[in-house]
Amino acid sequence: QLKQHGASLTNIEITEQNIKAFSAVAKKYDIDYALKKDPTTDPPHYYVFFKAKDKDQLQPAFKEFTAMTLNREKRPTIRERLAQAQEQAKTQHRQREKVKTKDREVAR
């Protein structure tokens, strides 16, 4: 469909894990793209095709996309955070005072 518009096309390669994140960024910047799967390779590669006139919109979109993926890689996983919380709970000293006072009032 993009070829039918008469514009020259450019493409990039993308991994399967990043398709959904890239789609969200492309939608935000209103970029017209087509996704093509290359089944001849194992694991399959995905190619994203753009119209060449969208290059002005691509640069900020790619900056945001790469920043988002780098932040995701730097962030610790849920399992790591859970292990840290368990270690912290083990080392934390519970400081509760046991108060044993009884009021012996006559309620009438």
PDB file of N, CA and C in Angstrom:
ATOM      1  N   GLN A   1       0.827  -1.199   0.000  1.00  0.00           N
ATOM      2  CA  GLN A   1       0.000   0.000   0.000  1.00  0.00           C
ATOM      3  C   GLN A   1       0.865   1.254   0.000  1.00  0.00           C
ATOM      4  N   LEU A   2       1.976   1.210   0.733  1.00  0.00           N
ATOM      5  CA  LEU A   2       2.828   2.396   0.767  1.00  0.00           C
ATOM      6  C   LEU A   2       3.433   2.679  -0.601  1.00  0.00           C
ATOM      7  N   LYS A   3       3.737   1.648  -1.379  1.00  0.00           N
ATOM      8  CA  LYS A   3       4.305   1.842  -2.718  1.00  0.00           C
ATOM      9  C   LYS A   3       3.297   2.499  -3.655  1.00  0.00           C
ATOM     10  N   GLN A   4       2.043   2.253  -3.438  1.00  0.00           N
ATOM     11  CA  GLN A   4       1.009   2.809  -4.306  1.00  0.00           C
ATOM     12  C   GLN A   4       0.916   4.323  -4.176  1.00  0.00           C
ATOM     13  N   HIS A   5       1.392   4.875  -3.084  1.00  0.00           N
ATOM     14  CA  HIS A   5       1.322   6.321  -2.879  1.00  0.00           C
ATOM     15  C   HIS A   5       2.374   7.055  -3.695  1.00  0.00           C
ATOM     16  N   GLY A   6       3.325   6.330  -4.267  1.00  0.00           N
ATOM     17  CA  GLY A   6       4.298   6.951  -5.158  1.00  0.00           C
ATOM     18  C   GLY A   6       5.525   7.509  -4.455  1.00  0.00           C
ATOM     19  N   ALA A   7       5.640   7.361  -3.164  1.00  0.00           N
ATOM     20  CA  ALA A   7       6.804   7.884  -2.439  1.00  0.00           C
ATOM     21  C   ALA A   7       7.854   6.787  -2.330  1.00  0.00           C
ATOM     22  N   SER A   8       9.118   7.207  -2.248  1.00  0.00           N
ATOM     23  CA  SER A   8      10.163   6.213  -2.066  1.00  0.00           C
ATOM     24  C   SER A   8      10.115   5.698  -0.631  1.00  0.00           C
ATOM     25  N   LEU A   9      10.548   4.436  -0.428  1.00  0.00           N
ATOM     26  CA  LEU A   9      10.433   3.800   0.875  1.00  0.00           C
ATOM     27  C   LEU A   9      11.796   3.608   1.522  1.00  0.00           C
ATOM     28  N   THR A  10      11.811   3.698   2.821  1.00  0.00           N
ATOM     29  CA  THR A  10      12.986   3.346   3.604  1.00  0.00           C
ATOM     30  C   THR A  10      12.542   2.302   4.614  1.00  0.00           C
ATOM     31  N   ASN A  11      13.504   1.488   5.102  1.00  0.00           N
ATOM     32  CA  ASN A  11      13.113   0.455   6.050  1.00  0.00           C
ATOM     33  C   ASN A  11      14.149   0.303   7.149  1.00  0.00           C
ATOM     34  N   ILE A  12      13.707  -0.264   8.269  1.00  0.00           N
ATOM     35  CA  ILE A  12      14.584  -0.619   9.380  1.00  0.00           C
ATOM     36  C   ILE A  12      14.197  -2.013   9.847  1.00  0.00           C
ATOM     37  N   GLU A  13      15.113  -2.645  10.563  1.00  0.00           N
ATOM     38  CA  GLU A  13      14.843  -3.967  11.116  1.00  0.00           C
ATOM     39  C   GLU A  13      14.492  -3.801  12.583  1.00  0.00           C
ATOM     40  N   ILE A  14      13.529  -4.581  13.047  1.00  0.00           N
ATOM     41  CA  ILE A  14      13.058  -4.464  14.429  1.00  0.00           C
ATOM     42  C   ILE A  14      12.830  -5.865  14.989  1.00  0.00           C
ATOM     43  N   THR A  15      12.990  -6.008  16.294  1.00  0.00           N
ATOM     44  CA  THR A  15      12.781  -7.318  16.909  1.00  0.00           C
ATOM     45  C   THR A  15      11.310  -7.492  17.276  1.00  0.00           C
ATOM     46  N   GLU A  16      10.942  -8.733  17.520  1.00  0.00           N
ATOM     47  CA  GLU A  16       9.544  -9.040  17.816  1.00  0.00           C
ATOM     48  C   GLU A  16       9.095  -8.424  19.137  1.00  0.00           C
ATOM     49  N   GLN A  17      10.016  -8.314  20.107  1.00  0.00           N
ATOM     50  CA  GLN A  17       9.658  -7.762  21.413  1.00  0.00           C
ATOM     51  C   GLN A  17       9.348  -6.269  21.328  1.00  0.00           C
ATOM     52  N   ASN A  18       9.909  -5.577  20.345  1.00  0.00           N
ATOM     53  CA  ASN A  18       9.759  -4.125  20.267  1.00  0.00           C
ATOM     54  C   ASN A  18       8.641  -3.667  19.347  1.00  0.00           C
ATOM     55  N   ILE A  19       7.941  -4.589  18.740  1.00  0.00           N
ATOM     56  CA  ILE A  19       6.916  -4.203  17.764  1.00  0.00           C
ATOM     57  C   ILE A  19       5.811  -3.385  18.422  1.00  0.00           C
ATOM     58  N   LYS A  20       5.317  -3.855  19.541  1.00  0.00           N
ATOM     59  CA  LYS A  20       4.195  -3.176  20.193  1.00  0.00           C
ATOM     60  C   LYS A  20       4.605  -1.786  20.696  1.00  0.00           C
ATOM     61  N   ALA A  21       5.802  -1.685  21.267  1.00  0.00           N
ATOM     62  CA  ALA A  21       6.279  -0.391  21.760  1.00  0.00           C
ATOM     63  C   ALA A  21       6.474   0.579  20.596  1.00  0.00           C
ATOM     64  N   PHE A  22       7.026   0.085  19.494  1.00  0.00           N
ATOM     65  CA  PHE A  22       7.233   0.947  18.335  1.00  0.00           C
ATOM     66  C   PHE A  22       5.899   1.393  17.749  1.00  0.00           C
ATOM     67  N   SER A  23       4.918   0.514  17.722  1.00  0.00           N
ATOM     68  CA  SER A  23       3.607   0.872  17.179  1.00  0.00           C
ATOM     69  C   SER A  23       2.983   2.022  17.957  1.00  0.00           C
ATOM     70  N   ALA A  24       3.157   1.998  19.274  1.00  0.00           N
ATOM     71  CA  ALA A  24       2.600   3.072  20.098  1.00  0.00           C
ATOM     72  C   ALA A  24       3.272   4.404  19.787  1.00  0.00           C
ATOM     73  N   VAL A  25       4.588   4.390  19.624  1.00  0.00           N
ATOM     74  CA  VAL A  25       5.318   5.630  19.324  1.00  0.00           C
ATOM     75  C   VAL A  25       4.968   6.118  17.924  1.00  0.00           C
ATOM     76  N   ALA A  26       4.888   5.209  16.964  1.00  0.00           N
ATOM     77  CA  ALA A  26       4.546   5.594  15.594  1.00  0.00           C
ATOM     78  C   ALA A  26       3.135   6.179  15.527  1.00  0.00           C
ATOM     79  N   LYS A  27       2.235   5.632  16.295  1.00  0.00           N
ATOM     80  CA  LYS A  27       0.871   6.152  16.327  1.00  0.00           C
ATOM     81  C   LYS A  27       0.848   7.558  16.928  1.00  0.00           C
ATOM     82  N   LYS A  28       1.666   7.759  17.954  1.00  0.00           N
ATOM     83  CA  LYS A  28       1.730   9.067  18.613  1.00  0.00           C
ATOM     84  C   LYS A  28       2.211  10.144  17.636  1.00  0.00           C
ATOM     85  N   TYR A  29       3.219   9.814  16.804  1.00  0.00           N
ATOM     86  CA  TYR A  29       3.785  10.776  15.866  1.00  0.00           C
ATOM     87  C   TYR A  29       3.112  10.735  14.497  1.00  0.00           C
ATOM     88  N   ASP A  30       2.043   9.958  14.372  1.00  0.00           N
ATOM     89  CA  ASP A  30       1.261   9.854  13.139  1.00  0.00           C
ATOM     90  C   ASP A  30       2.142   9.471  11.947  1.00  0.00           C
ATOM     91  N   ILE A  31       2.881   8.381  12.115  1.00  0.00           N
ATOM     92  CA  ILE A  31       3.770   7.881  11.076  1.00  0.00           C
ATOM     93  C   ILE A  31       3.086   6.726  10.350  1.00  0.00           C
ATOM     94  N   ASP A  32       3.054   6.819   9.037  1.00  0.00           N
ATOM     95  CA  ASP A  32       2.473   5.759   8.213  1.00  0.00           C
ATOM     96  C   ASP A  32       3.565   4.737   7.941  1.00  0.00           C
ATOM     97  N   TYR A  33       3.365   3.504   8.392  1.00  0.00           N
ATOM     98  CA  TYR A  33       4.378   2.468   8.227  1.00  0.00           C
ATOM     99  C   TYR A  33       3.713   1.142   7.900  1.00  0.00           C
ATOM    100  N   ALA A  34       4.532   0.215   7.408  1.00  0.00           N
ATOM    101  CA  ALA A  34       4.067  -1.147   7.125  1.00  0.00           C
ATOM    102  C   ALA A  34       5.068  -2.108   7.752  1.00  0.00           C
ATOM    103  N   LEU A  35       4.558  -3.159   8.346  1.00  0.00           N
ATOM    104  CA  LEU A  35       5.384  -4.155   9.020  1.00  0.00           C
ATOM    105  C   LEU A  35       5.421  -5.418   8.158  1.00  0.00           C
ATOM    106  N   LYS A  36       6.620  -5.909   7.887  1.00  0.00           N
ATOM    107  CA  LYS A  36       6.769  -7.106   7.051  1.00  0.00           C
ATOM    108  C   LYS A  36       7.655  -8.109   7.786  1.00  0.00           C
ATOM    109  N   LYS A  37       7.199  -9.358   7.849  1.00  0.00           N
ATOM    110  CA  LYS A  37       7.930 -10.428   8.527  1.00  0.00           C
ATOM    111  C   LYS A  37       8.751 -11.202   7.502  1.00  0.00           C
ATOM    112  N   ASP A  38      10.019 -11.462   7.844  1.00  0.00           N
ATOM    113  CA  ASP A  38      10.884 -12.257   6.981  1.00  0.00           C
ATOM    114  C   ASP A  38      11.015 -13.644   7.588  1.00  0.00           C
ATOM    115  N   PRO A  39      10.236 -14.622   7.121  1.00  0.00           N
ATOM    116  CA  PRO A  39      10.225 -15.951   7.746  1.00  0.00           C
ATOM    117  C   PRO A  39      11.429 -16.820   7.387  1.00  0.00           C
ATOM    118  N   THR A  40      12.274 -16.361   6.463  1.00  0.00           N
ATOM    119  CA  THR A  40      13.399 -17.185   6.042  1.00  0.00           C
ATOM    120  C   THR A  40      14.486 -17.269   7.102  1.00  0.00           C
ATOM    121  N   THR A  41      14.513 -16.351   8.037  1.00  0.00           N
ATOM    122  CA  THR A  41      15.529 -16.367   9.083  1.00  0.00           C
ATOM    123  C   THR A  41      14.935 -16.967  10.351  1.00  0.00           C
ATOM    124  N   ASP A  42      15.822 -17.471  11.201  1.00  0.00           N
ATOM    125  CA  ASP A  42      15.362 -18.042  12.470  1.00  0.00           C
ATOM    126  C   ASP A  42      16.146 -17.407  13.593  1.00  0.00           C
ATOM    127  N   PRO A  43      15.585 -16.692  14.507  1.00  0.00           N
ATOM    128  CA  PRO A  43      14.178 -16.282  14.633  1.00  0.00           C
ATOM    129  C   PRO A  43      13.809 -15.290  13.531  1.00  0.00           C
ATOM    130  N   PRO A  44      12.537 -15.196  13.200  1.00  0.00           N
ATOM    131  CA  PRO A  44      12.126 -14.324  12.094  1.00  0.00           C
ATOM    132  C   PRO A  44      12.436 -12.854  12.387  1.00  0.00           C
ATOM    133  N   HIS A  45      12.844 -12.147  11.346  1.00  0.00           N
ATOM    134  CA  HIS A  45      13.120 -10.713  11.455  1.00  0.00           C
ATOM    135  C   HIS A  45      11.909  -9.945  10.946  1.00  0.00           C
ATOM    136  N   TYR A  46      11.735  -8.769  11.494  1.00  0.00           N
ATOM    137  CA  TYR A  46      10.632  -7.904  11.077  1.00  0.00           C
ATOM    138  C   TYR A  46      11.220  -6.625  10.498  1.00  0.00           C
ATOM    139  N   TYR A  47      10.676  -6.182   9.391  1.00  0.00           N
ATOM    140  CA  TYR A  47      11.116  -4.961   8.741  1.00  0.00           C
ATOM    141  C   TYR A  47       9.967  -3.956   8.783  1.00  0.00           C
ATOM    142  N   VAL A  48      10.313  -2.725   9.118  1.00  0.00           N
ATOM    143  CA  VAL A  48       9.330  -1.650   9.154  1.00  0.00           C
ATOM    144  C   VAL A  48       9.638  -0.720   7.991  1.00  0.00           C
ATOM    145  N   PHE A  49       8.684  -0.531   7.092  1.00  0.00           N
ATOM    146  CA  PHE A  49       8.846   0.317   5.917  1.00  0.00           C
ATOM    147  C   PHE A  49       8.127   1.642   6.142  1.00  0.00           C
ATOM    148  N   PHE A  50       8.808   2.735   5.744  1.00  0.00           N
ATOM    149  CA  PHE A  50       8.271   4.089   5.879  1.00  0.00           C
ATOM    150  C   PHE A  50       8.323   4.791   4.538  1.00  0.00           C
ATOM    151  N   LYS A  51       7.497   5.777   4.400  1.00  0.00           N
ATOM    152  CA  LYS A  51       7.624   6.665   3.250  1.00  0.00           C
ATOM    153  C   LYS A  51       8.785   7.613   3.543  1.00  0.00           C
ATOM    154  N   ALA A  52       9.530   7.965   2.518  1.00  0.00           N
ATOM    155  CA  ALA A  52      10.710   8.808   2.715  1.00  0.00           C
ATOM    156  C   ALA A  52      10.332  10.205   3.204  1.00  0.00           C
ATOM    157  N   LYS A  53       9.138  10.662   2.863  1.00  0.00           N
ATOM    158  CA  LYS A  53       8.743  12.005   3.301  1.00  0.00           C
ATOM    159  C   LYS A  53       8.429  12.052   4.807  1.00  0.00           C
ATOM    160  N   ASP A  54       8.288  10.909   5.440  1.00  0.00           N
ATOM    161  CA  ASP A  54       8.048  10.865   6.887  1.00  0.00           C
ATOM    162  C   ASP A  54       9.331  10.974   7.709  1.00  0.00           C
ATOM    163  N   LYS A  55      10.470  11.175   7.053  1.00  0.00           N
ATOM    164  CA  LYS A  55      11.749  11.210   7.768  1.00  0.00           C
ATOM    165  C   LYS A  55      11.793  12.316   8.824  1.00  0.00           C
ATOM    166  N   ASP A  56      11.125  13.428   8.566  1.00  0.00           N
ATOM    167  CA  ASP A  56      11.103  14.512   9.545  1.00  0.00           C
ATOM    168  C   ASP A  56      10.395  14.082  10.826  1.00  0.00           C
ATOM    169  N   GLN A  57       9.374  13.268  10.683  1.00  0.00           N
ATOM    170  CA  GLN A  57       8.647  12.782  11.845  1.00  0.00           C
ATOM    171  C   GLN A  57       9.360  11.605  12.504  1.00  0.00           C
ATOM    172  N   LEU A  58      10.195  10.912  11.729  1.00  0.00           N
ATOM    173  CA  LEU A  58      10.857   9.717  12.259  1.00  0.00           C
ATOM    174  C   LEU A  58      11.899  10.029  13.320  1.00  0.00           C
ATOM    175  N   GLN A  59      12.640  11.102  13.150  1.00  0.00           N
ATOM    176  CA  GLN A  59      13.743  11.376  14.067  1.00  0.00           C
ATOM    177  C   GLN A  59      13.285  11.542  15.520  1.00  0.00           C
ATOM    178  N   PRO A  60      12.304  12.387  15.828  1.00  0.00           N
ATOM    179  CA  PRO A  60      11.866  12.456  17.230  1.00  0.00           C
ATOM    180  C   PRO A  60      11.201  11.163  17.708  1.00  0.00           C
ATOM    181  N   ALA A  61      10.541  10.467  16.789  1.00  0.00           N
ATOM    182  CA  ALA A  61       9.904   9.203  17.168  1.00  0.00           C
ATOM    183  C   ALA A  61      10.957   8.168  17.544  1.00  0.00           C
ATOM    184  N   PHE A  62      12.035   8.087  16.757  1.00  0.00           N
ATOM    185  CA  PHE A  62      13.096   7.131  17.070  1.00  0.00           C
ATOM    186  C   PHE A  62      13.825   7.502  18.349  1.00  0.00           C
ATOM    187  N   LYS A  63      14.006   8.786  18.595  1.00  0.00           N
ATOM    188  CA  LYS A  63      14.644   9.206  19.844  1.00  0.00           C
ATOM    189  C   LYS A  63      13.820   8.753  21.045  1.00  0.00           C
ATOM    190  N   GLU A  64      12.522   8.954  20.965  1.00  0.00           N
ATOM    191  CA  GLU A  64      11.649   8.538  22.065  1.00  0.00           C
ATOM    192  C   GLU A  64      11.620   7.022  22.205  1.00  0.00           C
ATOM    193  N   PHE A  65      11.573   6.329  21.079  1.00  0.00           N
ATOM    194  CA  PHE A  65      11.532   4.866  21.098  1.00  0.00           C
ATOM    195  C   PHE A  65      12.810   4.282  21.694  1.00  0.00           C
ATOM    196  N   THR A  66      13.962   4.786  21.290  1.00  0.00           N
ATOM    197  CA  THR A  66      15.221   4.263  21.830  1.00  0.00           C
ATOM    198  C   THR A  66      15.375   4.608  23.298  1.00  0.00           C
ATOM    199  N   ALA A  67      14.955   5.792  23.695  1.00  0.00           N
ATOM    200  CA  ALA A  67      15.020   6.156  25.117  1.00  0.00           C
ATOM    201  C   ALA A  67      14.124   5.243  25.939  1.00  0.00           C
ATOM    202  N   MET A  68      12.952   4.930  25.402  1.00  0.00           N
ATOM    203  CA  MET A  68      12.015   4.066  26.107  1.00  0.00           C
ATOM    204  C   MET A  68      12.587   2.650  26.251  1.00  0.00           C
ATOM    205  N   THR A  69      13.185   2.116  25.199  1.00  0.00           N
ATOM    206  CA  THR A  69      13.734   0.763  25.272  1.00  0.00           C
ATOM    207  C   THR A  69      14.956   0.703  26.172  1.00  0.00           C
ATOM    208  N   LEU A  70      15.791   1.744  26.163  1.00  0.00           N
ATOM    209  CA  LEU A  70      16.964   1.762  27.044  1.00  0.00           C
ATOM    210  C   LEU A  70      16.541   1.847  28.504  1.00  0.00           C
ATOM    211  N   ASN A  71      15.523   2.641  28.794  1.00  0.00           N
ATOM    212  CA  ASN A  71      15.028   2.737  30.167  1.00  0.00           C
ATOM    213  C   ASN A  71      14.444   1.412  30.625  1.00  0.00           C
ATOM    214  N   ARG A  72      13.793   0.708  29.722  1.00  0.00           N
ATOM    215  CA  ARG A  72      13.209  -0.582  30.066  1.00  0.00           C
ATOM    216  C   ARG A  72      14.306  -1.596  30.391  1.00  0.00           C
ATOM    217  N   GLU A  73      15.418  -1.550  29.651  1.00  0.00           N
ATOM    218  CA  GLU A  73      16.520  -2.477  29.900  1.00  0.00           C
ATOM    219  C   GLU A  73      17.243  -2.161  31.204  1.00  0.00           C
ATOM    220  N   LYS A  74      17.351  -0.895  31.557  1.00  0.00           N
ATOM    221  CA  LYS A  74      18.043  -0.500  32.788  1.00  0.00           C
ATOM    222  C   LYS A  74      17.226  -0.819  34.034  1.00  0.00           C
ATOM    223  N   ARG A  75      15.926  -0.780  33.901  1.00  0.00           N
ATOM    224  CA  ARG A  75      15.038  -0.982  35.033  1.00  0.00           C
ATOM    225  C   ARG A  75      15.118  -2.437  35.504  1.00  0.00           C
ATOM    226  N   PRO A  76      15.211  -2.656  36.821  1.00  0.00           N
ATOM    227  CA  PRO A  76      15.269  -4.050  37.300  1.00  0.00           C
ATOM    228  C   PRO A  76      13.938  -4.764  37.074  1.00  0.00           C
ATOM    229  N   THR A  77      14.027  -6.066  36.898  1.00  0.00           N
ATOM    230  CA  THR A  77      12.819  -6.845  36.650  1.00  0.00           C
ATOM    231  C   THR A  77      12.011  -6.973  37.939  1.00  0.00           C
ATOM    232  N   ILE A  78      10.792  -7.406  37.807  1.00  0.00           N
ATOM    233  CA  ILE A  78       9.911  -7.577  38.959  1.00  0.00           C
ATOM    234  C   ILE A  78      10.483  -8.616  39.917  1.00  0.00           C
ATOM    235  N   ARG A  79      11.026  -9.676  39.366  1.00  0.00           N
ATOM    236  CA  ARG A  79      11.606 -10.720  40.217  1.00  0.00           C
ATOM    237  C   ARG A  79      12.796 -10.197  41.012  1.00  0.00           C
ATOM    238  N   GLU A  80      13.628  -9.373  40.378  1.00  0.00           N
ATOM    239  CA  GLU A  80      14.764  -8.781  41.089  1.00  0.00           C
ATOM    240  C   GLU A  80      14.269  -7.854  42.198  1.00  0.00           C
ATOM    241  N   ARG A  81      13.267  -7.058  41.890  1.00  0.00           N
ATOM    242  CA  ARG A  81      12.732  -6.149  42.901  1.00  0.00           C
ATOM    243  C   ARG A  81      12.095  -6.917  44.046  1.00  0.00           C
ATOM    244  N   LEU A  82      11.434  -8.035  43.742  1.00  0.00           N
ATOM    245  CA  LEU A  82      10.831  -8.866  44.771  1.00  0.00           C
ATOM    246  C   LEU A  82      11.906  -9.486  45.661  1.00  0.00           C
ATOM    247  N   ALA A  83      12.989  -9.954  45.067  1.00  0.00           N
ATOM    248  CA  ALA A  83      14.088 -10.534  45.845  1.00  0.00           C
ATOM    249  C   ALA A  83      14.720  -9.480  46.755  1.00  0.00           C
ATOM    250  N   GLN A  84      14.872  -8.264  46.251  1.00  0.00           N
ATOM    251  CA  GLN A  84      15.418  -7.183  47.066  1.00  0.00           C
ATOM    252  C   GLN A  84      14.486  -6.867  48.237  1.00  0.00           C
ATOM    253  N   ALA A  85      13.203  -6.852  47.985  1.00  0.00           N
ATOM    254  CA  ALA A  85      12.244  -6.562  49.048  1.00  0.00           C
ATOM    255  C   ALA A  85      12.255  -7.657  50.102  1.00  0.00           C
ATOM    256  N   GLN A  86      12.397  -8.921  49.679  1.00  0.00           N
ATOM    257  CA  GLN A  86      12.459 -10.022  50.639  1.00  0.00           C
ATOM    258  C   GLN A  86      13.715  -9.925  51.496  1.00  0.00           C
ATOM    259  N   GLU A  87      14.847  -9.591  50.888  1.00  0.00           N
ATOM    260  CA  GLU A  87      16.092  -9.422  51.647  1.00  0.00           C
ATOM    261  C   GLU A  87      15.966  -8.259  52.631  1.00  0.00           C
ATOM    262  N   GLN A  88      15.353  -7.205  52.186  1.00  0.00           N
ATOM    263  CA  GLN A  88      15.179  -6.035  53.039  1.00  0.00           C
ATOM    264  C   GLN A  88      14.258  -6.364  54.214  1.00  0.00           C
ATOM    265  N   ALA A  89      13.242  -7.160  53.975  1.00  0.00           N
ATOM    266  CA  ALA A  89      12.322  -7.542  55.043  1.00  0.00           C
ATOM    267  C   ALA A  89      13.012  -8.443  56.061  1.00  0.00           C
ATOM    268  N   LYS A  90      13.927  -9.295  55.606  1.00  0.00           N
ATOM    269  CA  LYS A  90      14.645 -10.167  56.523  1.00  0.00           C
ATOM    270  C   LYS A  90      15.581  -9.368  57.431  1.00  0.00           C
ATOM    271  N   THR A  91      16.239  -8.370  56.855  1.00  0.00           N
ATOM    272  CA  THR A  91      17.218  -7.610  57.624  1.00  0.00           C
ATOM    273  C   THR A  91      16.585  -6.516  58.474  1.00  0.00           C
ATOM    274  N   GLN A  92      15.375  -6.189  58.168  1.00  0.00           N
ATOM    275  CA  GLN A  92      14.720  -5.107  58.907  1.00  0.00           C
ATOM    276  C   GLN A  92      14.325  -5.597  60.297  1.00  0.00           C
ATOM    277  N   HIS A  93      14.614  -4.790  61.275  1.00  0.00           N
ATOM    278  CA  HIS A  93      14.284  -5.154  62.650  1.00  0.00           C
ATOM    279  C   HIS A  93      12.923  -4.564  62.997  1.00  0.00           C
ATOM    280  N   ARG A  94      12.078  -5.420  63.462  1.00  0.00           N
ATOM    281  CA  ARG A  94      10.752  -4.936  63.844  1.00  0.00           C
ATOM    282  C   ARG A  94      10.835  -4.249  65.190  1.00  0.00           C
ATOM    283  N   GLN A  95      10.379  -3.064  65.218  1.00  0.00           N
ATOM    284  CA  GLN A  95      10.467  -2.275  66.448  1.00  0.00           C
ATOM    285  C   GLN A  95       9.065  -1.992  66.979  1.00  0.00           C
ATOM    286  N   ARG A  96       8.485  -3.010  67.493  1.00  0.00           N
ATOM    287  CA  ARG A  96       7.173  -2.849  68.098  1.00  0.00           C
ATOM    288  C   ARG A  96       7.323  -3.004  69.603  1.00  0.00           C
ATOM    289  N   GLU A  97       6.706  -2.136  70.283  1.00  0.00           N
ATOM    290  CA  GLU A  97       6.726  -2.243  71.739  1.00  0.00           C
ATOM    291  C   GLU A  97       5.538  -3.091  72.169  1.00  0.00           C
ATOM    292  N   LYS A  98       5.820  -4.000  73.021  1.00  0.00           N
ATOM    293  CA  LYS A  98       4.739  -4.815  73.543  1.00  0.00           C
ATOM    294  C   LYS A  98       4.224  -4.130  74.801  1.00  0.00           C
ATOM    295  N   VAL A  99       3.021  -3.720  74.736  1.00  0.00           N
ATOM    296  CA  VAL A  99       2.414  -3.021  75.858  1.00  0.00           C
ATOM    297  C   VAL A  99       1.390  -3.959  76.472  1.00  0.00           C
ATOM    298  N   LYS A 100       1.661  -4.306  77.712  1.00  0.00           N
ATOM    299  CA  LYS A 100       0.742  -5.201  78.411  1.00  0.00           C
ATOM    300  C   LYS A 100       0.142  -4.456  79.595  1.00  0.00           C
ATOM    301  N   THR A 101      -0.826  -3.664  79.315  1.00  0.00           N
ATOM    302  CA  THR A 101      -1.533  -2.968  80.385  1.00  0.00           C
ATOM    303  C   THR A 101      -2.995  -3.343  80.293  1.00  0.00           C
ATOM    304  N   LYS A 102      -3.544  -3.582  81.429  1.00  0.00           N
ATOM    305  CA  LYS A 102      -4.952  -3.917  81.481  1.00  0.00           C
ATOM    306  C   LYS A 102      -5.659  -2.883  82.335  1.00  0.00           C
ATOM    307  N   ASP A 103      -6.737  -2.384  81.817  1.00  0.00           N
ATOM    308  CA  ASP A 103      -7.560  -1.470  82.589  1.00  0.00           C
ATOM    309  C   ASP A 103      -8.606  -2.285  83.319  1.00  0.00           C
ATOM    310  N   ARG A 104      -8.623  -2.123  84.589  1.00  0.00           N
ATOM    311  CA  ARG A 104      -9.642  -2.829  85.369  1.00  0.00           C
ATOM    312  C   ARG A 104     -10.621  -1.793  85.906  1.00  0.00           C
ATOM    313  N   GLU A 105     -11.503  -1.462  85.052  1.00  0.00           N
ATOM    314  CA  GLU A 105     -12.529  -0.503  85.441  1.00  0.00           C
ATOM    315  C   GLU A 105     -13.833  -1.240  85.640  1.00  0.00           C
ATOM    316  N   VAL A 106     -14.589  -0.655  86.464  1.00  0.00           N
ATOM    317  CA  VAL A 106     -15.910  -1.211  86.691  1.00  0.00           C
ATOM    318  C   VAL A 106     -16.861  -0.436  85.797  1.00  0.00           C
ATOM    319  N   ALA A 107     -17.419  -1.117  84.881  1.00  0.00           N
ATOM    320  CA  ALA A 107     -18.353  -0.480  83.964  1.00  0.00           C
ATOM    321  C   ALA A 107     -19.763  -0.754  84.445  1.00  0.00           C
ATOM    322  N   ARG A 108     -20.494   0.293  84.743  1.00  0.00           N
ATOM    323  CA  ARG A 108     -21.871   0.137  85.208  1.00  0.00           C
ATOM    324  C   ARG A 108     -22.820   0.890  84.348  1.00  0.00           C
TER     325      ARG A 108
END
